[in-house]
Every structure is written in C-alpha cells, then in structure tokens.
Amino acid sequence: MMKKITVLIATILVLSILLCACGGNAETTTAAKEETTAAGQDTTQGEQTDAKFEAPVLLASVGASADISIAKSILDKAGIEYTVYENGADVAGYKSAILVPGVSVKGLGSAGISVEDELAATKALVSALKAANTPIVVAHLGGSSRRDELTDQFIDVVLPDAAFILALAEGNADNKFSDFASANGIEY
C-alpha cells in the first residue's frame, strides 16, 4: 500500500512539473505541491532557476534500470510526447530532457554493456545536452531500492547539470537530492 501511495505522489509531482513545463499552468503545479505536502511528501525547494521546460522532450534511462517505464507511464498519462534516447543519438532539437538514474546490473548485462561504458555514455549525453542548452530534469523514481553505490555514481554525473530535481522521499533518505538542490539553487 505504501509503495502505491509513493508512486502516486511521484506521479503527481512529475505531472505537475511537466504540465507546467509543457503547457499546463502554475496553478496546477501549486495545487499538486499542496497535495503532496498534505500527503507527507517532502517538497523542499531551492532557489528558482531560470530553466524553461518545453516540448519536445527527450527521455533517457541512465543506468539501464526499469525506472524509465515509470517515467514513460507518467508522460503517457499526461499526454506529453517524448522520444526515448538511444545511446549516441543526436540530441539537437530537444527543448527538455528527463534523465532517470538507476542502475540495473541485469539490464546492463542483458544489453551487453559494462557499467564503465554506461557511465561514459551518460557523461557524453549530459555533455551533449549541456552543449545544446537543453535543460535537464533529473527524476529519481526508484526510491530506496535504487539508491546504492553504483546508482550514486550515475546520480553524481547528472546532478551537476540538473535544472530541476525530482526524487521520491524514500530515495532521498540521506538528503542527497534535497541538499544538492539547496546548495546549488536548483528547484526540488
């Protein structure tokens, strides 16, 4: 039951961000934040950033976890069009990117990709998005089950270039996301 509530809260947060970013309005975001606060979700925010999130949206898993499926489901339900990133693809033309960190050793293994290769690909993706001035949303949707030493390596690659950070409260038990956001003026 708790997991369903957590997923619901994450869905509300992501929808509020993306609806506001891709055609919704600030009232939707405020209402969603009030709902999540009432539900006990941490909605601490850093300073407001100047990033503007618009379509077209690029969606990428960094670490090959299945958490990208959660993001796809949320975007589909919100009616937001997106393109799933394929390693090495051109990122030009995307006005927003959502990076979903979470390592699945099984997923990497079945794709024949080493952790080192996936880290290098993640660094290349972040560099390309930065060069294209594409604002990045880091969306950690896996909760505590996706917070291990390996996943943190990927998180550490994507956080410095995030314009917005979204993380489930249980995935932020050590305050990694909220502390980084607060220290760097990133909305959380």
mmCIF file of C-alpha atoms in Angstrom:
data_model
loop_
_atom_site.group_PDB
_atom_site.id
_atom_site.type_symbol
_atom_site.label_atom_id
_atom_site.label_comp_id
_atom_site.label_asym_id
_atom_site.label_seq_id
_atom_site.Cartn_x
_atom_site.Cartn_y
_atom_site.Cartn_z
ATOM 1 C CA MET A 1 0.000 0.000 0.000
ATOM 2 C CA MET A 2 2.787 2.429 0.936
ATOM 3 C CA LYS A 3 4.513 1.769 -2.404
ATOM 4 C CA LYS A 4 1.305 2.649 -4.286
ATOM 5 C CA ILE A 5 0.999 5.903 -2.353
ATOM 6 C CA THR A 6 4.641 6.729 -3.064
ATOM 7 C CA VAL A 7 4.153 6.061 -6.777
ATOM 8 C CA LEU A 8 1.000 8.201 -6.743
ATOM 9 C CA ILE A 9 2.862 11.065 -5.092
ATOM 10 C CA ALA A 10 5.715 10.760 -7.592
ATOM 11 C CA THR A 11 3.176 10.756 -10.415
ATOM 12 C CA ILE A 12 1.566 13.927 -9.107
ATOM 13 C CA LEU A 13 4.940 15.638 -8.800
ATOM 14 C CA VAL A 14 6.140 14.662 -12.259
ATOM 15 C CA LEU A 15 2.831 15.587 -13.850
ATOM 16 C CA SER A 16 2.831 18.946 -12.108
ATOM 17 C CA ILE A 17 6.345 19.692 -13.335
ATOM 18 C CA LEU A 18 5.714 18.583 -16.867
ATOM 19 C CA LEU A 19 2.230 20.029 -17.223
ATOM 20 C CA CYS A 20 3.575 23.369 -16.120
ATOM 21 C CA ALA A 21 6.631 22.966 -18.324
ATOM 22 C CA CYS A 22 4.850 21.703 -21.397
ATOM 23 C CA GLY A 23 1.618 23.598 -21.480
ATOM 24 C CA GLY A 24 -0.017 23.482 -18.058
ATOM 25 C CA ASN A 25 -0.099 26.394 -15.671
ATOM 26 C CA ALA A 26 1.388 27.421 -12.366
ATOM 27 C CA GLU A 27 -1.909 26.799 -10.572
ATOM 28 C CA THR A 28 -1.656 23.100 -11.465
ATOM 29 C CA THR A 29 1.858 22.937 -10.041
ATOM 30 C CA THR A 30 0.885 24.744 -6.848
ATOM 31 C CA ALA A 31 -2.132 22.511 -6.307
ATOM 32 C CA ALA A 32 -0.059 19.371 -6.871
ATOM 33 C CA LYS A 33 2.605 20.572 -4.429
ATOM 34 C CA GLU A 34 -0.094 21.300 -1.836
ATOM 35 C CA GLU A 35 -1.483 17.776 -2.342
ATOM 36 C CA THR A 36 1.934 16.180 -1.934
ATOM 37 C CA THR A 37 2.670 18.252 1.157
ATOM 38 C CA ALA A 38 -0.660 17.131 2.648
ATOM 39 C CA ALA A 39 0.297 13.540 1.828
ATOM 40 C CA GLY A 40 3.570 13.887 3.737
ATOM 41 C CA GLN A 41 5.873 14.184 0.709
ATOM 42 C CA ASP A 42 8.947 16.411 1.069
ATOM 43 C CA THR A 43 8.601 19.288 -1.403
ATOM 44 C CA THR A 44 11.509 21.419 -0.243
ATOM 45 C CA GLN A 45 12.628 23.805 -2.945
ATOM 46 C CA GLY A 46 15.883 25.558 -3.645
ATOM 47 C CA GLU A 47 16.005 28.944 -5.319
ATOM 48 C CA GLN A 48 14.026 29.301 -8.518
ATOM 49 C CA THR A 49 16.032 28.521 -11.642
ATOM 50 C CA ASP A 50 15.662 30.248 -14.986
ATOM 51 C CA ALA A 51 15.252 26.967 -16.857
ATOM 52 C CA LYS A 52 12.228 26.646 -19.085
ATOM 53 C CA PHE A 53 10.946 23.159 -19.816
ATOM 54 C CA GLU A 54 9.175 22.715 -23.125
ATOM 55 C CA ALA A 55 8.421 20.024 -25.676
ATOM 56 C CA PRO A 56 9.933 18.215 -27.480
ATOM 57 C CA VAL A 57 11.122 16.106 -24.557
ATOM 58 C CA LEU A 58 13.967 13.609 -24.585
ATOM 59 C CA LEU A 59 13.641 10.802 -22.025
ATOM 60 C CA ALA A 60 16.681 8.737 -21.054
ATOM 61 C CA SER A 61 17.492 5.996 -18.601
ATOM 62 C CA VAL A 62 20.983 6.386 -17.196
ATOM 63 C CA GLY A 63 21.994 3.055 -15.708
ATOM 64 C CA ALA A 64 19.569 0.835 -17.627
ATOM 65 C CA SER A 65 17.024 0.430 -14.843
ATOM 66 C CA ALA A 66 13.371 -0.249 -15.463
ATOM 67 C CA ASP A 67 12.509 3.045 -13.734
ATOM 68 C CA ILE A 68 12.239 4.631 -17.162
ATOM 69 C CA SER A 69 8.997 2.659 -17.530
ATOM 70 C CA ILE A 70 7.523 4.665 -14.647
ATOM 71 C CA ALA A 71 8.503 7.906 -16.365
ATOM 72 C CA LYS A 72 7.043 6.718 -19.674
ATOM 73 C CA SER A 73 3.781 5.786 -17.995
ATOM 74 C CA ILE A 74 3.533 9.176 -16.297
ATOM 75 C CA LEU A 75 4.282 11.063 -19.510
ATOM 76 C CA ASP A 76 1.812 8.925 -21.464
ATOM 77 C CA LYS A 77 -0.951 9.560 -18.911
ATOM 78 C CA ALA A 78 -0.223 13.285 -19.064
ATOM 79 C CA GLY A 79 -0.345 13.254 -22.855
ATOM 80 C CA ILE A 80 3.200 14.596 -23.135
ATOM 81 C CA GLU A 81 5.055 13.432 -26.215
ATOM 82 C CA TYR A 82 8.616 12.306 -25.764
ATOM 83 C CA THR A 83 11.375 10.415 -27.509
ATOM 84 C CA VAL A 84 13.306 7.703 -25.707
ATOM 85 C CA TYR A 85 17.025 8.306 -26.100
ATOM 86 C CA GLU A 86 19.183 5.703 -27.794
ATOM 87 C CA ASN A 87 22.908 5.836 -26.955
ATOM 88 C CA GLY A 88 24.765 8.041 -29.405
ATOM 89 C CA ALA A 89 21.636 9.620 -30.892
ATOM 90 C CA ASP A 90 21.631 13.311 -31.765
ATOM 91 C CA VAL A 91 20.094 15.451 -29.019
ATOM 92 C CA ALA A 92 19.717 18.586 -31.144
ATOM 93 C CA GLY A 93 16.193 19.910 -31.316
ATOM 94 C CA TYR A 94 15.042 18.777 -27.888
ATOM 95 C CA LYS A 95 13.977 21.588 -25.596
ATOM 96 C CA SER A 96 13.883 19.481 -22.408
ATOM 97 C CA ALA A 97 15.460 16.270 -21.201
ATOM 98 C CA ILE A 98 14.399 13.951 -18.400
ATOM 99 C CA LEU A 99 17.190 11.712 -17.141
ATOM 100 C CA VAL A 100 16.136 8.791 -14.959
ATOM 101 C CA PRO A 101 19.091 7.442 -12.966
ATOM 102 C CA GLY A 102 19.052 3.929 -11.587
ATOM 103 C CA VAL A 103 21.389 1.023 -12.209
ATOM 104 C CA SER A 104 20.243 -2.426 -13.162
ATOM 105 C CA VAL A 105 23.222 -4.746 -13.455
ATOM 106 C CA LYS A 106 20.866 -7.295 -15.011
ATOM 107 C CA GLY A 107 19.659 -4.715 -17.550
ATOM 108 C CA LEU A 108 23.186 -3.686 -18.435
ATOM 109 C CA GLY A 109 24.276 -7.309 -18.682
ATOM 110 C CA SER A 110 21.411 -8.297 -20.973
ATOM 111 C CA ALA A 111 22.281 -5.353 -23.223
ATOM 112 C CA GLY A 112 25.955 -6.356 -23.187
ATOM 113 C CA ILE A 113 27.005 -3.019 -21.673
ATOM 114 C CA SER A 114 29.518 -2.611 -18.868
ATOM 115 C CA VAL A 115 28.970 -0.153 -16.036
ATOM 116 C CA GLU A 116 32.007 1.785 -17.259
ATOM 117 C CA ASP A 117 30.581 2.039 -20.789
ATOM 118 C CA GLU A 118 27.205 3.187 -19.444
ATOM 119 C CA LEU A 119 28.905 5.816 -17.275
ATOM 120 C CA ALA A 120 30.848 7.063 -20.303
ATOM 121 C CA ALA A 121 27.650 7.167 -22.362
ATOM 122 C CA THR A 122 25.898 9.089 -19.572
ATOM 123 C CA LYS A 123 28.719 11.634 -19.429
ATOM 124 C CA ALA A 124 28.550 12.030 -23.211
ATOM 125 C CA LEU A 125 24.773 12.513 -23.089
ATOM 126 C CA VAL A 126 24.990 15.149 -20.350
ATOM 127 C CA SER A 127 27.761 16.954 -22.270
ATOM 128 C CA ALA A 128 25.698 16.932 -25.467
ATOM 129 C CA LEU A 129 22.603 18.242 -23.659
ATOM 130 C CA LYS A 130 24.673 20.942 -21.992
ATOM 131 C CA ALA A 131 26.187 21.959 -25.353
ATOM 132 C CA ALA A 132 22.674 22.140 -26.824
ATOM 133 C CA ASN A 133 21.466 24.281 -23.865
ATOM 134 C CA THR A 134 18.799 21.683 -23.123
ATOM 135 C CA PRO A 135 17.517 21.921 -19.540
ATOM 136 C CA ILE A 136 17.740 18.647 -17.643
ATOM 137 C CA VAL A 137 15.246 17.224 -15.166
ATOM 138 C CA VAL A 138 16.817 14.523 -13.007
ATOM 139 C CA ALA A 139 13.993 12.190 -11.962
ATOM 140 C CA HIS A 140 14.985 9.525 -9.440
ATOM 141 C CA LEU A 141 11.862 7.378 -9.350
ATOM 142 C CA GLY A 142 13.232 4.141 -7.895
ATOM 143 C CA GLY A 143 13.065 5.030 -4.242
ATOM 144 C CA SER A 144 15.421 3.417 -1.771
ATOM 145 C CA SER A 145 15.680 0.216 -3.809
ATOM 146 C CA ARG A 146 17.589 2.142 -6.492
ATOM 147 C CA ARG A 147 19.935 4.011 -4.150
ATOM 148 C CA ASP A 148 23.141 2.071 -3.955
ATOM 149 C CA GLU A 149 26.788 2.848 -4.576
ATOM 150 C CA LEU A 150 26.502 2.058 -8.285
ATOM 151 C CA THR A 151 23.437 4.224 -8.856
ATOM 152 C CA ASP A 152 25.036 7.063 -6.911
ATOM 153 C CA GLN A 153 27.857 7.100 -9.466
ATOM 154 C CA PHE A 154 25.277 7.904 -12.161
ATOM 155 C CA ILE A 155 23.460 10.382 -9.951
ATOM 156 C CA ASP A 156 26.759 12.179 -9.372
ATOM 157 C CA VAL A 157 27.215 12.515 -13.141
ATOM 158 C CA VAL A 158 23.768 14.004 -13.828
ATOM 159 C CA LEU A 159 23.131 16.182 -10.763
ATOM 160 C CA PRO A 160 25.645 18.962 -11.529
ATOM 161 C CA ASP A 161 23.817 19.852 -14.750
ATOM 162 C CA ALA A 162 20.260 19.472 -13.448
ATOM 163 C CA ALA A 163 17.895 22.410 -13.749
ATOM 164 C CA PHE A 164 15.254 20.556 -11.724
ATOM 165 C CA ILE A 165 15.471 17.539 -9.434
ATOM 166 C CA LEU A 166 12.660 15.131 -8.645
ATOM 167 C CA ALA A 167 13.174 12.268 -6.200
ATOM 168 C CA LEU A 168 10.890 10.090 -4.146
ATOM 169 C CA ALA A 169 11.241 10.857 -0.439
ATOM 170 C CA GLU A 170 12.418 7.316 0.304
ATOM 171 C CA GLY A 171 15.096 7.690 -2.375
ATOM 172 C CA ASN A 172 16.257 10.874 -0.672
ATOM 173 C CA ALA A 173 16.535 9.475 2.865
ATOM 174 C CA ASP A 174 20.139 10.698 3.033
ATOM 175 C CA ASN A 175 19.080 14.125 1.646
ATOM 176 C CA LYS A 176 21.451 13.742 -1.311
ATOM 177 C CA PHE A 177 18.998 15.326 -3.744
ATOM 178 C CA SER A 178 17.495 17.993 -1.493
ATOM 179 C CA ASP A 179 20.885 19.055 -0.097
ATOM 180 C CA PHE A 180 22.385 19.298 -3.586
ATOM 181 C CA ALA A 181 19.383 21.274 -4.818
ATOM 182 C CA SER A 182 19.501 23.660 -1.884
ATOM 183 C CA ALA A 183 23.272 24.204 -2.136
ATOM 184 C CA ASN A 184 23.090 24.876 -5.880
ATOM 185 C CA GLY A 185 19.864 26.846 -6.258
ATOM 186 C CA ILE A 186 18.096 24.068 -8.120
ATOM 187 C CA GLU A 187 14.351 23.593 -7.790
ATOM 188 C CA TYR A 188 13.478 20.382 -5.959
#
